[in-house]
mmCIF file of C-alpha atoms in Angstrom:
data_model
loop_
_atom_site.group_PDB
_atom_site.id
_atom_site.type_symbol
_atom_site.label_atom_id
_atom_site.label_comp_id
_atom_site.label_asym_id
_atom_site.label_seq_id
_atom_site.Cartn_x
_atom_site.Cartn_y
_atom_site.Cartn_z
ATOM 1 C CA MET E 11 -3.905 11.189 15.493
ATOM 2 C CA GLY E 12 -2.167 7.929 15.096
ATOM 3 C CA LYS E 13 1.556 7.198 15.548
ATOM 4 C CA GLY E 14 3.792 7.833 12.842
ATOM 5 C CA ILE E 15 5.523 5.467 10.295
ATOM 6 C CA LEU E 16 8.731 4.775 9.670
ATOM 7 C CA VAL E 17 9.764 4.256 6.307
ATOM 8 C CA VAL E 18 13.461 2.395 6.285
ATOM 9 C CA LEU E 19 14.736 3.446 2.321
ATOM 10 C CA SER E 20 17.248 0.506 1.623
ATOM 11 C CA GLY E 21 18.845 -1.103 -1.551
ATOM 12 C CA PRO E 22 22.133 -1.713 -3.281
ATOM 13 C CA SER E 23 25.028 1.016 -3.121
ATOM 14 C CA GLY E 24 24.500 2.824 -6.737
ATOM 15 C CA ALA E 25 20.361 2.372 -6.672
ATOM 16 C CA GLY E 26 20.365 6.178 -5.919
ATOM 17 C CA LYS E 27 17.985 5.411 -2.156
ATOM 18 C CA GLY E 28 20.418 8.970 -1.246
ATOM 19 C CA THR E 29 19.301 10.773 -4.052
ATOM 20 C CA ILE E 30 15.419 9.720 -3.745
ATOM 21 C CA CYS E 31 15.423 10.319 -0.083
ATOM 22 C CA LYS E 32 16.655 14.135 -0.388
ATOM 23 C CA ALA E 33 14.624 14.627 -3.153
ATOM 24 C CA PHE E 34 11.663 13.135 -1.215
ATOM 25 C CA LEU E 35 12.152 14.790 1.872
ATOM 26 C CA GLU E 36 12.183 17.991 -0.469
ATOM 27 C CA ARG E 37 8.522 17.344 -1.251
ATOM 28 C CA ASN E 38 7.237 16.193 2.145
ATOM 29 C CA LYS E 39 8.108 18.681 4.638
ATOM 30 C CA SER E 40 6.740 17.082 7.032
ATOM 31 C CA VAL E 41 8.301 14.146 7.075
ATOM 32 C CA ARG E 42 11.585 13.727 9.456
ATOM 33 C CA LEU E 43 14.957 12.526 7.988
ATOM 34 C CA SER E 44 16.281 9.835 10.772
ATOM 35 C CA ILE E 45 20.151 10.514 10.684
ATOM 36 C CA SER E 46 22.840 7.460 11.693
ATOM 37 C CA CYS E 47 26.343 7.497 13.174
ATOM 38 C CA THR E 48 28.737 6.710 11.641
ATOM 39 C CA THR E 49 32.352 6.298 12.221
ATOM 40 C CA ARG E 50 33.549 6.380 8.465
ATOM 41 C CA ALA E 51 35.031 9.870 7.291
ATOM 42 C CA PRO E 52 32.977 12.533 6.089
ATOM 43 C CA ARG E 53 32.823 12.884 2.289
ATOM 44 C CA GLU E 54 33.151 15.988 0.350
ATOM 45 C CA GLY E 55 30.384 18.192 1.284
ATOM 46 C CA GLU E 56 28.863 15.537 4.109
ATOM 47 C CA VAL E 57 28.117 17.744 6.926
ATOM 48 C CA ASP E 58 28.011 16.451 10.572
ATOM 49 C CA GLY E 59 24.655 16.190 11.933
ATOM 50 C CA VAL E 60 22.627 16.735 8.869
ATOM 51 C CA ASN E 61 24.381 13.303 6.408
ATOM 52 C CA TYR E 62 25.640 11.269 9.461
ATOM 53 C CA PHE E 63 26.390 12.032 12.429
ATOM 54 C CA PHE E 64 30.527 11.183 12.804
ATOM 55 C CA THR E 65 31.751 9.663 15.860
ATOM 56 C CA GLU E 66 35.129 8.520 16.815
ATOM 57 C CA LYS E 67 35.314 4.621 17.311
ATOM 58 C CA GLU E 68 35.087 4.943 21.128
ATOM 59 C CA GLU E 69 32.375 6.894 21.344
ATOM 60 C CA PHE E 70 29.987 4.772 19.094
ATOM 61 C CA GLU E 71 30.925 1.453 21.193
ATOM 62 C CA LYS E 72 30.166 2.977 24.231
ATOM 63 C CA MET E 73 26.880 3.688 22.681
ATOM 64 C CA ILE E 74 26.522 -0.140 21.818
ATOM 65 C CA LYS E 75 27.247 -0.952 25.243
ATOM 66 C CA GLU E 76 24.274 1.245 26.331
ATOM 67 C CA ASP E 77 21.829 -0.057 24.222
ATOM 68 C CA LYS E 78 21.392 3.292 21.851
ATOM 69 C CA PHE E 79 21.169 1.452 18.850
ATOM 70 C CA LEU E 80 17.751 0.013 16.865
ATOM 71 C CA GLU E 81 20.759 -0.728 14.712
ATOM 72 C CA TYR E 82 24.105 -1.014 14.434
ATOM 73 C CA ALA E 83 26.647 -2.398 11.474
ATOM 74 C CA ASN E 84 29.986 -2.609 10.720
ATOM 75 C CA VAL E 85 30.264 -2.515 6.669
ATOM 76 C CA TYR E 86 33.671 -2.114 4.658
ATOM 77 C CA GLY E 87 35.360 -1.293 8.667
ATOM 78 C CA ASN E 88 33.245 1.087 9.103
ATOM 79 C CA PHE E 89 30.679 1.363 11.958
ATOM 80 C CA TYR E 90 27.060 2.781 11.071
ATOM 81 C CA GLY E 91 24.146 2.874 14.078
ATOM 82 C CA THR E 92 20.611 4.572 14.119
ATOM 83 C CA PRO E 93 20.088 5.761 17.501
ATOM 84 C CA LYS E 94 16.855 4.740 19.050
ATOM 85 C CA SER E 95 15.784 7.825 21.294
ATOM 86 C CA TYR E 96 14.745 9.663 18.173
ATOM 87 C CA VAL E 97 13.587 7.079 16.250
ATOM 88 C CA GLU E 98 10.481 5.835 18.547
ATOM 89 C CA GLU E 99 9.980 9.643 19.940
ATOM 90 C CA THR E 100 9.602 11.049 16.467
ATOM 91 C CA LEU E 101 7.044 8.345 15.948
ATOM 92 C CA ASN E 102 5.169 8.845 19.405
ATOM 93 C CA SER E 103 4.473 12.134 18.277
ATOM 94 C CA GLY E 104 2.604 11.265 14.982
ATOM 95 C CA TYR E 105 5.385 12.595 12.584
ATOM 96 C CA ASP E 106 6.774 9.861 9.406
ATOM 97 C CA ILE E 107 10.179 8.928 9.192
ATOM 98 C CA ILE E 108 12.089 7.994 6.984
ATOM 99 C CA LEU E 109 15.350 6.668 7.619
ATOM 100 C CA GLU E 110 18.121 5.638 4.258
ATOM 101 C CA ILE E 111 20.424 3.083 4.853
ATOM 102 C CA ASP E 112 21.686 -0.074 3.638
ATOM 103 C CA THR E 113 20.181 -3.651 3.079
ATOM 104 C CA GLN E 114 22.273 -5.254 6.177
ATOM 105 C CA GLY E 115 20.536 -2.152 8.533
ATOM 106 C CA ALA E 116 17.072 -2.511 7.442
ATOM 107 C CA LEU E 117 17.289 -5.957 7.461
ATOM 108 C CA ASN E 118 18.348 -5.683 10.894
ATOM 109 C CA ILE E 119 15.976 -3.116 11.804
ATOM 110 C CA LYS E 120 12.830 -5.260 10.391
ATOM 111 C CA GLU E 121 13.711 -7.951 12.738
ATOM 112 C CA SER E 122 12.852 -6.048 15.715
ATOM 113 C CA PHE E 123 10.851 -2.480 13.656
ATOM 114 C CA SER E 124 8.285 -4.796 11.633
ATOM 115 C CA ASP E 125 5.969 -2.743 11.343
ATOM 116 C CA GLY E 126 7.776 -0.256 9.957
ATOM 117 C CA VAL E 127 7.432 0.181 5.301
ATOM 118 C CA PHE E 128 10.598 -1.804 4.147
ATOM 119 C CA ILE E 129 11.048 -0.261 0.621
ATOM 120 C CA PHE E 130 13.952 -1.360 -1.652
ATOM 121 C CA VAL E 131 15.038 1.167 -4.678
ATOM 122 C CA MET E 132 15.941 -1.173 -6.989
ATOM 123 C CA PRO E 133 18.445 0.123 -10.203
ATOM 124 C CA PRO E 134 17.104 -0.200 -13.446
ATOM 125 C CA SER E 135 19.564 -2.842 -14.687
ATOM 126 C CA LEU E 136 22.995 -4.733 -13.348
ATOM 127 C CA ASP E 137 24.805 -1.889 -16.155
ATOM 128 C CA GLU E 138 22.845 0.832 -14.689
ATOM 129 C CA LEU E 139 23.948 0.050 -11.222
ATOM 130 C CA LYS E 140 27.768 -0.272 -12.363
ATOM 131 C CA SER E 141 28.649 2.919 -14.235
ATOM 132 C CA ARG E 142 26.241 4.159 -10.593
ATOM 133 C CA ILE E 143 29.024 3.383 -8.445
ATOM 134 C CA ILE E 144 31.370 4.058 -11.165
ATOM 135 C CA GLY E 145 30.165 7.576 -11.461
ATOM 136 C CA ARG E 146 30.041 8.283 -8.104
ATOM 137 C CA GLY E 147 34.335 8.609 -8.429
ATOM 138 C CA THR E 148 34.713 7.981 -4.376
ATOM 139 C CA GLU E 149 35.755 4.536 -4.143
ATOM 140 C CA THR E 150 39.024 3.254 -4.214
ATOM 141 C CA GLU E 151 39.462 0.386 -6.677
ATOM 142 C CA GLU E 152 39.458 -2.227 -4.389
ATOM 143 C CA THR E 153 36.243 -1.243 -2.825
ATOM 144 C CA LEU E 154 34.534 -0.801 -6.205
ATOM 145 C CA ASN E 155 35.505 -4.255 -6.685
ATOM 146 C CA LYS E 156 33.753 -5.784 -3.729
ATOM 147 C CA ARG E 157 30.607 -3.830 -3.949
ATOM 148 C CA PHE E 158 30.083 -4.830 -7.484
ATOM 149 C CA SER E 159 29.917 -8.272 -6.811
ATOM 150 C CA SER E 160 27.587 -7.949 -3.866
ATOM 151 C CA ALA E 161 25.032 -5.796 -5.835
ATOM 152 C CA ALA E 162 23.912 -8.712 -7.367
ATOM 153 C CA ASP E 163 23.762 -10.691 -4.193
ATOM 154 C CA GLU E 164 22.084 -7.799 -2.737
ATOM 155 C CA ILE E 165 19.374 -7.165 -5.284
ATOM 156 C CA LYS E 166 18.117 -10.984 -4.470
ATOM 157 C CA LEU E 167 17.375 -9.340 -0.915
ATOM 158 C CA ALA E 168 14.424 -7.559 -2.606
ATOM 159 C CA GLU E 169 11.870 -10.387 -1.216
ATOM 160 C CA LYS E 170 12.841 -9.436 2.324
ATOM 161 C CA TYR E 171 10.672 -5.915 1.840
ATOM 162 C CA ASN E 172 7.397 -5.419 1.627
ATOM 163 C CA TYR E 173 7.821 -2.677 -1.585
ATOM 164 C CA ALA E 174 10.279 -2.062 -4.151
ATOM 165 C CA VAL E 175 10.646 0.787 -6.194
ATOM 166 C CA LEU E 176 12.474 1.326 -10.021
ATOM 167 C CA ASN E 177 14.910 3.982 -10.211
ATOM 168 C CA ASP E 178 14.179 4.765 -13.229
ATOM 169 C CA THR E 179 13.814 8.288 -12.729
ATOM 170 C CA VAL E 180 13.963 10.288 -9.343
ATOM 171 C CA GLU E 181 10.208 12.274 -9.664
ATOM 172 C CA ASN E 182 8.325 8.193 -10.579
ATOM 173 C CA ALA E 183 10.717 6.996 -7.445
ATOM 174 C CA VAL E 184 9.775 9.440 -5.223
ATOM 175 C CA SER E 185 6.177 9.215 -6.204
ATOM 176 C CA LYS E 186 5.732 5.859 -5.388
ATOM 177 C CA ILE E 187 7.161 6.280 -2.276
ATOM 178 C CA GLU E 188 4.258 9.283 -1.704
ATOM 179 C CA SER E 189 1.974 7.074 -2.569
ATOM 180 C CA ILE E 190 2.878 3.411 -0.394
ATOM 181 C CA ILE E 191 3.278 6.268 2.983
ATOM 182 C CA THR E 192 -0.186 7.388 2.005
ATOM 183 C CA ALA E 193 -1.435 3.708 1.398
ATOM 184 C CA GLU E 194 0.364 2.052 4.779
ATOM 185 C CA LYS E 195 -2.396 4.865 6.224
ATOM 186 C CA CYS E 196 -5.135 3.656 4.384
ATOM 187 C CA LYS E 197 -4.154 0.359 6.026
ATOM 188 C CA ILE E 198 -6.909 -1.703 8.779
ATOM 189 C CA ASN E 199 -4.538 -2.707 11.619
ATOM 190 C CA ARG E 200 -2.944 0.880 11.554
ATOM 191 C CA ILE E 201 -6.367 2.658 12.044
ATOM 192 C CA LYS E 202 -8.374 0.673 13.316
ATOM 193 C CA ASP E 203 -7.528 2.060 16.564
ATOM 194 C CA HIS E 204 -8.022 6.069 15.788
ATOM 195 C CA MET E 205 -11.082 6.375 13.048
ATOM 196 C CA ASP E 206 -13.691 8.321 15.076
ATOM 197 C CA VAL E 207 -16.927 6.420 13.536
ATOM 198 C CA LEU E 208 -15.356 3.347 14.204
ATOM 199 C CA GLN E 209 -15.251 4.027 17.714
ATOM 200 C CA GLU E 210 -19.469 4.863 17.888
ATOM 201 C CA VAL E 211 -20.041 0.931 16.403
ATOM 202 C CA MET D 24 3.500 -6.776 -18.237
ATOM 203 C CA GLY D 25 2.608 -8.454 -14.449
ATOM 204 C CA LYS D 26 -0.976 -9.868 -14.093
ATOM 205 C CA GLY D 27 -4.248 -7.003 -13.452
ATOM 206 C CA ILE D 28 -5.703 -6.178 -9.928
ATOM 207 C CA LEU D 29 -8.912 -6.860 -8.290
ATOM 208 C CA VAL D 30 -9.523 -4.095 -6.213
ATOM 209 C CA VAL D 31 -12.893 -4.555 -4.472
ATOM 210 C CA LEU D 32 -15.162 -1.467 -3.176
ATOM 211 C CA SER D 33 -17.509 -1.844 -0.369
ATOM 212 C CA GLY D 34 -18.883 -0.829 2.700
ATOM 213 C CA PRO D 35 -22.212 -0.228 4.280
ATOM 214 C CA SER D 36 -24.887 1.325 1.889
ATOM 215 C CA GLY D 37 -25.010 5.135 2.152
ATOM 216 C CA ALA D 38 -21.183 5.560 2.393
ATOM 217 C CA GLY D 39 -20.656 6.519 -1.147
ATOM 218 C CA LYS D 40 -18.976 3.697 -2.508
ATOM 219 C CA GLY D 41 -21.355 4.243 -5.801
ATOM 220 C CA THR D 42 -19.827 7.765 -6.404
ATOM 221 C CA ILE D 43 -16.487 6.756 -5.190
ATOM 222 C CA CYS D 44 -16.365 4.785 -7.903
ATOM 223 C CA LYS D 45 -17.979 6.161 -10.731
ATOM 224 C CA ALA D 46 -15.484 9.266 -9.840
ATOM 225 C CA PHE D 47 -12.719 7.153 -10.077
ATOM 226 C CA LEU D 48 -13.050 5.624 -13.320
ATOM 227 C CA GLU D 49 -13.893 8.443 -14.758
ATOM 228 C CA ARG D 50 -10.123 9.496 -13.419
ATOM 229 C CA ASN D 51 -8.679 5.862 -14.124
ATOM 230 C CA LYS D 52 -9.889 5.133 -17.688
ATOM 231 C CA SER D 53 -7.558 2.434 -17.998
ATOM 232 C CA VAL D 54 -9.009 0.469 -15.298
ATOM 233 C CA ARG D 55 -11.948 -2.071 -16.447
ATOM 234 C CA LEU D 56 -15.058 -1.604 -14.160
ATOM 235 C CA SER D 57 -16.863 -5.535 -12.970
ATOM 236 C CA ILE D 58 -20.479 -5.665 -14.057
ATOM 237 C CA SER D 59 -22.977 -7.702 -11.507
ATOM 238 C CA CYS D 60 -25.973 -9.387 -12.359
ATOM 239 C CA THR D 61 -28.589 -9.029 -10.359
ATOM 240 C CA THR D 62 -32.685 -9.906 -10.181
ATOM 241 C CA ARG D 63 -33.159 -6.161 -8.398
ATOM 242 C CA ALA D 64 -35.110 -3.840 -10.568
ATOM 243 C CA PRO D 65 -33.365 -0.487 -11.988
ATOM 244 C CA ARG D 66 -33.713 1.688 -10.360
ATOM 245 C CA GLU D 67 -34.427 5.486 -11.877
ATOM 246 C CA GLY D 68 -31.348 6.086 -14.637
ATOM 247 C CA GLU D 69 -29.643 2.866 -14.095
ATOM 248 C CA VAL D 70 -29.000 0.947 -17.693
ATOM 249 C CA ASP D 71 -29.036 -2.756 -17.984
ATOM 250 C CA GLY D 72 -25.064 -3.706 -18.911
ATOM 251 C CA VAL D 73 -23.836 -0.802 -17.632
ATOM 252 C CA ASN D 74 -25.085 -0.377 -13.853
ATOM 253 C CA TYR D 75 -26.034 -4.332 -13.188
ATOM 254 C CA PHE D 76 -26.877 -7.231 -15.774
ATOM 255 C CA PHE D 77 -30.192 -7.411 -14.779
ATOM 256 C CA THR D 78 -31.356 -11.079 -14.752
ATOM 257 C CA GLU D 79 -34.262 -12.830 -14.245
ATOM 258 C CA LYS D 80 -34.504 -15.027 -11.349
ATOM 259 C CA GLU D 81 -34.764 -18.365 -13.426
ATOM 260 C CA GLU D 82 -31.550 -17.441 -15.390
ATOM 261 C CA PHE D 83 -29.433 -16.754 -12.533
ATOM 262 C CA GLU D 84 -30.417 -19.611 -11.329
ATOM 263 C CA LYS D 85 -29.745 -21.806 -13.878
ATOM 264 C CA MET D 86 -26.195 -19.768 -14.218
ATOM 265 C CA ILE D 87 -25.563 -20.622 -10.380
ATOM 266 C CA LYS D 88 -25.411 -24.464 -11.279
ATOM 267 C CA GLU D 89 -23.480 -23.449 -13.812
ATOM 268 C CA ASP D 90 -20.917 -22.295 -11.623
ATOM 269 C CA LYS D 91 -20.623 -18.998 -13.402
ATOM 270 C CA PHE D 92 -19.894 -16.835 -10.436
ATOM 271 C CA LEU D 93 -17.485 -15.888 -8.514
ATOM 272 C CA GLU D 94 -20.002 -14.919 -5.749
ATOM 273 C CA TYR D 95 -23.342 -14.734 -5.250
ATOM 274 C CA ALA D 96 -25.981 -13.500 -2.527
ATOM 275 C CA ASN D 97 -29.390 -12.615 -1.165
ATOM 276 C CA VAL D 98 -29.700 -9.377 -0.669
ATOM 277 C CA TYR D 99 -33.050 -7.990 0.391
ATOM 278 C CA GLY D 100 -34.689 -11.062 -1.339
ATOM 279 C CA ASN D 101 -32.724 -9.710 -4.320
ATOM 280 C CA PHE D 102 -30.475 -11.831 -6.217
ATOM 281 C CA TYR D 103 -26.825 -10.329 -6.911
ATOM 282 C CA GLY D 104 -23.657 -12.031 -8.258
ATOM 283 C CA THR D 105 -20.499 -11.065 -10.088
ATOM 284 C CA PRO D 106 -19.406 -13.179 -13.686
ATOM 285 C CA LYS D 107 -16.202 -15.008 -13.131
ATOM 286 C CA SER D 108 -15.363 -15.061 -16.246
ATOM 287 C CA TYR D 109 -15.060 -11.315 -17.615
ATOM 288 C CA VAL D 110 -13.069 -10.569 -14.347
ATOM 289 C CA GLU D 111 -10.244 -13.830 -14.782
ATOM 290 C CA GLU D 112 -10.116 -12.703 -18.464
ATOM 291 C CA THR D 113 -9.790 -9.367 -17.577
ATOM 292 C CA LEU D 114 -6.737 -10.012 -14.776
ATOM 293 C CA ASN D 115 -4.645 -12.243 -17.122
ATOM 294 C CA SER D 116 -4.646 -9.708 -20.419
ATOM 295 C CA GLY D 117 -2.964 -7.311 -17.095
ATOM 296 C CA TYR D 118 -6.545 -4.819 -16.762
ATOM 297 C CA ASP D 119 -6.887 -3.866 -13.368
ATOM 298 C CA ILE D 120 -10.602 -4.332 -12.152
ATOM 299 C CA ILE D 121 -12.232 -2.613 -9.846
ATOM 300 C CA LEU D 122 -15.721 -3.995 -8.131
ATOM 301 C CA GLU D 123 -17.962 -1.961 -6.349
ATOM 302 C CA ILE D 124 -20.235 -4.637 -4.074
ATOM 303 C CA ASP D 125 -21.415 -4.895 -0.840
ATOM 304 C CA THR D 126 -20.067 -5.929 2.342
ATOM 305 C CA GLN D 127 -21.469 -9.725 2.290
ATOM 306 C CA GLY D 128 -20.318 -10.272 -1.876
ATOM 307 C CA ALA D 129 -16.935 -8.665 -0.534
ATOM 308 C CA LEU D 130 -16.427 -11.026 1.816
ATOM 309 C CA ASN D 131 -17.701 -13.883 -0.083
ATOM 310 C CA ILE D 132 -15.532 -12.914 -2.998
ATOM 311 C CA LYS D 133 -12.440 -12.462 -0.195
ATOM 312 C CA GLU D 134 -12.371 -15.707 0.323
ATOM 313 C CA SER D 135 -11.567 -17.449 -2.975
ATOM 314 C CA PHE D 136 -9.821 -14.370 -4.650
ATOM 315 C CA SER D 137 -7.214 -13.885 -1.894
ATOM 316 C CA ASP D 138 -4.438 -11.871 -3.806
ATOM 317 C CA GLY D 139 -7.407 -9.415 -4.895
ATOM 318 C CA VAL D 140 -7.072 -5.448 -2.554
ATOM 319 C CA PHE D 141 -9.953 -5.134 -0.609
ATOM 320 C CA ILE D 142 -11.016 -1.368 0.069
ATOM 321 C CA PHE D 143 -14.197 -0.702 3.162
ATOM 322 C CA VAL D 144 -15.516 3.100 1.895
ATOM 323 C CA MET D 145 -15.999 4.777 5.490
ATOM 324 C CA PRO D 146 -18.620 7.533 6.679
ATOM 325 C CA PRO D 147 -17.320 9.500 7.758
ATOM 326 C CA SER D 148 -20.036 8.976 11.334
ATOM 327 C CA LEU D 149 -23.019 7.124 11.838
ATOM 328 C CA ASP D 150 -25.207 10.571 11.346
ATOM 329 C CA GLU D 151 -23.666 11.185 8.440
ATOM 330 C CA LEU D 152 -24.450 7.132 6.857
ATOM 331 C CA LYS D 153 -28.301 7.482 7.998
ATOM 332 C CA SER D 154 -28.377 11.474 6.262
ATOM 333 C CA ARG D 155 -27.188 10.076 2.810
ATOM 334 C CA ILE D 156 -29.081 7.097 3.355
ATOM 335 C CA ILE D 157 -32.633 8.677 3.582
ATOM 336 C CA GLY D 158 -31.264 11.560 0.950
ATOM 337 C CA ARG D 159 -31.458 8.610 -1.796
ATOM 338 C CA GLY D 160 -35.331 8.700 -1.509
ATOM 339 C CA THR D 161 -35.389 4.937 -3.025
ATOM 340 C CA GLU D 162 -36.058 3.349 -0.284
ATOM 341 C CA THR D 163 -39.150 2.133 1.589
ATOM 342 C CA GLU D 164 -39.167 2.863 4.787
ATOM 343 C CA GLU D 165 -39.018 -1.054 5.388
ATOM 344 C CA THR D 166 -36.153 -0.953 4.083
ATOM 345 C CA LEU D 167 -34.870 1.876 5.000
ATOM 346 C CA ASN D 168 -35.217 0.583 8.648
ATOM 347 C CA LYS D 169 -33.436 -2.536 7.655
ATOM 348 C CA ARG D 170 -30.773 -1.046 6.254
ATOM 349 C CA PHE D 171 -29.686 1.458 9.686
ATOM 350 C CA SER D 172 -29.387 -1.682 11.990
ATOM 351 C CA SER D 173 -27.546 -3.534 9.897
ATOM 352 C CA ALA D 174 -24.781 -0.187 9.231
ATOM 353 C CA ALA D 175 -23.591 -0.568 12.891
ATOM 354 C CA ASP D 176 -22.792 -3.810 12.163
ATOM 355 C CA GLU D 177 -21.164 -3.652 9.048
ATOM 356 C CA ILE D 178 -19.072 -1.060 9.392
ATOM 357 C CA LYS D 179 -17.355 -3.580 12.130
ATOM 358 C CA LEU D 180 -16.998 -5.711 8.834
ATOM 359 C CA ALA D 181 -13.667 -2.859 7.736
ATOM 360 C CA GLU D 182 -11.147 -5.139 9.800
ATOM 361 C CA LYS D 183 -11.627 -8.037 7.777
ATOM 362 C CA TYR D 184 -10.673 -5.246 4.546
ATOM 363 C CA ASN D 185 -7.061 -4.589 3.523
ATOM 364 C CA TYR D 186 -7.856 -0.483 3.886
ATOM 365 C CA ALA D 187 -9.882 1.275 4.605
ATOM 366 C CA VAL D 188 -10.805 4.819 3.055
ATOM 367 C CA LEU D 189 -12.529 7.455 4.467
ATOM 368 C CA ASN D 190 -15.437 9.029 2.342
ATOM 369 C CA ASP D 191 -14.724 12.806 3.490
ATOM 370 C CA THR D 192 -14.896 14.097 0.675
ATOM 371 C CA VAL D 193 -14.773 11.871 -3.007
ATOM 372 C CA GLU D 194 -11.543 13.690 -4.475
ATOM 373 C CA ASN D 195 -10.389 12.400 -1.457
ATOM 374 C CA ALA D 196 -11.090 9.241 -1.705
ATOM 375 C CA VAL D 197 -10.491 8.358 -4.893
ATOM 376 C CA SER D 198 -7.061 9.382 -4.761
ATOM 377 C CA LYS D 199 -6.113 6.992 -1.575
ATOM 378 C CA ILE D 200 -7.568 4.479 -4.275
ATOM 379 C CA GLU D 201 -5.202 5.755 -6.351
ATOM 380 C CA SER D 202 -2.177 5.291 -3.875
ATOM 381 C CA ILE D 203 -3.162 2.174 -2.783
ATOM 382 C CA ILE D 204 -3.746 0.747 -6.375
ATOM 383 C CA THR D 205 -0.275 2.020 -6.973
ATOM 384 C CA ALA D 206 1.518 1.069 -3.878
ATOM 385 C CA GLU D 207 0.159 -3.237 -4.399
ATOM 386 C CA LYS D 208 2.009 -2.532 -7.385
ATOM 387 C CA CYS D 209 4.651 -1.951 -5.751
ATOM 388 C CA LYS D 210 4.330 -4.955 -3.280
ATOM 389 C CA ILE D 211 7.872 -7.042 -3.849
ATOM 390 C CA ASN D 212 4.687 -9.851 -4.015
ATOM 391 C CA ARG D 213 3.398 -8.599 -6.615
ATOM 392 C CA ILE D 214 6.458 -7.282 -8.221
ATOM 393 C CA LYS D 215 8.924 -10.605 -7.792
ATOM 394 C CA ASP D 216 7.932 -12.343 -11.332
ATOM 395 C CA HIS D 217 8.747 -9.800 -13.768
ATOM 396 C CA MET D 218 10.844 -7.037 -12.432
ATOM 397 C CA ASP D 219 13.782 -6.962 -15.027
ATOM 398 C CA VAL D 220 16.587 -6.765 -13.128
ATOM 399 C CA LEU D 221 15.455 -9.738 -10.863
ATOM 400 C CA GLN D 222 16.099 -11.568 -13.217
ATOM 401 C CA GLU D 223 19.663 -10.669 -13.903
ATOM 402 C CA VAL D 224 21.047 -11.756 -10.518
#
């Protein structure tokens, strides 16, 4: 058995990466979810240790100093970070991990983890993206405006990813992510060390 | 709609690429098969214009001079070649093409068509490979020995491909090839010119 694959699911807010990630995990029980630390307040329904590890700012800064994050970032005044040890241990045990993260975080991880699979979740259109952000109803007007203006810039970042998956329907997007993982496991550079027949020749 | 993808299915003789290609085409009706020209004699059941274009040596040499092949090769004393025009026209029309070919031919195509998807069909073991070649019963003893001795060398060529698919069962192998094609169509460098939302930003 080879090492697991780190799948980084990213995209602009409102693209639907959270919904897709949840639906993906329901259909792929053996894939582990990477849970991030954040200093932002929980949204309604969010559970500590499930959606995030909700962390006090002081504790978060201590973890930064101790180099315990794969990446961390300050987004709209809140810290977000991916704890390093969980990801590494899980991959070494042969399990795949999916990590849902904003574009800034994804590109930071890509610098240190180029072996990961970086998937950009693409909204069908900018209009659709805007209505999804409004529909969420959890943002102040100021935050909404900030997100609108950065959406277009974030979509341009897609070219830095390995794949883009159009979120036309959640089911289509999840199926494509499943295919991407299957294909990645067939990539010659991932299998050459543990395909039995290659050891015979 | 983007350009089609050229899928090159290759591997040592006896790996089962012919069976896999046939099963793949039955499940994927919109994918076109690339038909090669050959100067070798038809095997029992092979049909001209379906399995190969069976071509006289003189005609084949004329086509070489007129640069009408994507690749051609002399294998065990027979010529095999991939007609260029059919592949290019089909891809430009947006259809995918699958091409089943020996390792020598695949690597020749890779030099001029790096945009293709090169898949190596891997036998589960060398013993299994040998029994499949014997089981085919179409070879003389001399040809059999030639193929045995080159099988190991050919498997080492897998590292020059993009993907390797283990032929444990035909159904598993076909499913993996389908996933590879789906994933390739999500690759950012293939879609950036024709994903609508990318034109808006």
